[in-house]
Amino acid sequence: FSSVMNAQATGQWSILQLEDPLAQTLLTVALAMKLGLAPAHFWLPEVLQGSSFKTGLIIITWQKLAPMTLLLLTWNQTSMLTLMMMGSLSVAVGGLGGLNQTQLRKVIAFSSIAHLGWMATIITKSNKLALLNLTMYILISTPMMLSLIFSSTKTTQDLTTTWTTSPMLAPLT
């Protein structure tokens, strides 16, 4: 919808040259919804809880690449105030939402929301640093999810007995 508004206002379809402030804000909000940033984060914990760990791995890593790439490409065109507010809210929601969870997939979902909040906040200052942050997030999340897949843990209670079945994996989880 943001592209349509920009095309109507400027006559071109490129999202790299957004002129209309409303189109900039709509693009930012749409990408934030796809990423799972607060306040459009409600889908992420429920979807992650209802999916397998393999699907969850794709959701928290691979699915973030396209919207983050678009945010990085349009970082100087996006609404920085909107992105900063969504990032700050995501950090708070992700941190507080994961506190009382026992299901690991929901903890991971809220952790993802918080990490993406930090990334959104970092984008407003430096897109290169945000790219580094995204790379580190993916490099840390992937082995963590793979270790949970390997050990078949679903709850925090399951983590307490992981050391008996795979002692080498216990420190990683």
PDB file of N, CA and C in Angstrom, residues 28 35 45 57 89 99 114 121 127 141 145 150 157:
ATOM      1  N   THR A  28       7.348   1.395   7.032  1.00  0.00           N
ATOM      2  CA  THR A  28       7.999   1.024   8.289  1.00  0.00           C
ATOM      3  C   THR A  28       7.105   0.113   9.118  1.00  0.00           C
ATOM      4  N   LEU A  35       8.273  -8.441  10.669  1.00  0.00           N
ATOM      5  CA  LEU A  35       9.348  -8.828  11.578  1.00  0.00           C
ATOM      6  C   LEU A  35       8.829  -9.308  12.930  1.00  0.00           C
ATOM      7  N   PRO A  45       4.509 -15.054  19.111  1.00  0.00           N
ATOM      8  CA  PRO A  45       4.544 -16.101  20.143  1.00  0.00           C
ATOM      9  C   PRO A  45       3.563 -17.242  19.879  1.00  0.00           C
ATOM     10  N   LEU A  57      12.666 -22.345  13.668  1.00  0.00           N
ATOM     11  CA  LEU A  57      13.994 -21.891  13.248  1.00  0.00           C
ATOM     12  C   LEU A  57      13.893 -21.039  11.989  1.00  0.00           C
ATOM     13  N   LEU A  89       9.618  -0.166  22.284  1.00  0.00           N
ATOM     14  CA  LEU A  89       8.474  -0.929  22.779  1.00  0.00           C
ATOM     15  C   LEU A  89       8.721  -2.427  22.653  1.00  0.00           C
ATOM     16  N   LEU A  99       9.271 -13.307  30.709  1.00  0.00           N
ATOM     17  CA  LEU A  99       9.612 -13.581  32.103  1.00  0.00           C
ATOM     18  C   LEU A  99       8.868 -14.766  32.707  1.00  0.00           C
ATOM     19  N   ALA A 114      12.431  -8.998  21.408  1.00  0.00           N
ATOM     20  CA  ALA A 114      13.363  -8.078  22.066  1.00  0.00           C
ATOM     21  C   ALA A 114      14.599  -7.826  21.203  1.00  0.00           C
ATOM     22  N   THR A 121      16.197  -0.306  16.740  1.00  0.00           N
ATOM     23  CA  THR A 121      16.783   0.879  17.361  1.00  0.00           C
ATOM     24  C   THR A 121      18.156   1.183  16.766  1.00  0.00           C
ATOM     25  N   ASN A 127      23.233   1.532   9.821  1.00  0.00           N
ATOM     26  CA  ASN A 127      22.725   0.335   9.152  1.00  0.00           C
ATOM     27  C   ASN A 127      23.777  -0.767   9.084  1.00  0.00           C
ATOM     28  N   SER A 141      21.129 -17.793  17.132  1.00  0.00           N
ATOM     29  CA  SER A 141      19.819 -18.456  17.197  1.00  0.00           C
ATOM     30  C   SER A 141      19.814 -19.824  16.529  1.00  0.00           C
ATOM     31  N   MET A 145      18.587 -23.226  18.424  1.00  0.00           N
ATOM     32  CA  MET A 145      17.394 -23.964  17.994  1.00  0.00           C
ATOM     33  C   MET A 145      17.749 -25.391  17.586  1.00  0.00           C
ATOM     34  N   PHE A 150      17.672 -31.222  18.655  1.00  0.00           N
ATOM     35  CA  PHE A 150      18.435 -32.438  18.919  1.00  0.00           C
ATOM     36  C   PHE A 150      18.076 -33.049  20.274  1.00  0.00           C
ATOM     37  N   GLN A 157      11.374 -27.015  32.151  1.00  0.00           N
ATOM     38  CA  GLN A 157      11.545 -28.201  33.005  1.00  0.00           C
ATOM     39  C   GLN A 157      12.363 -29.268  32.280  1.00  0.00           C
TER      40      GLN A 157
END
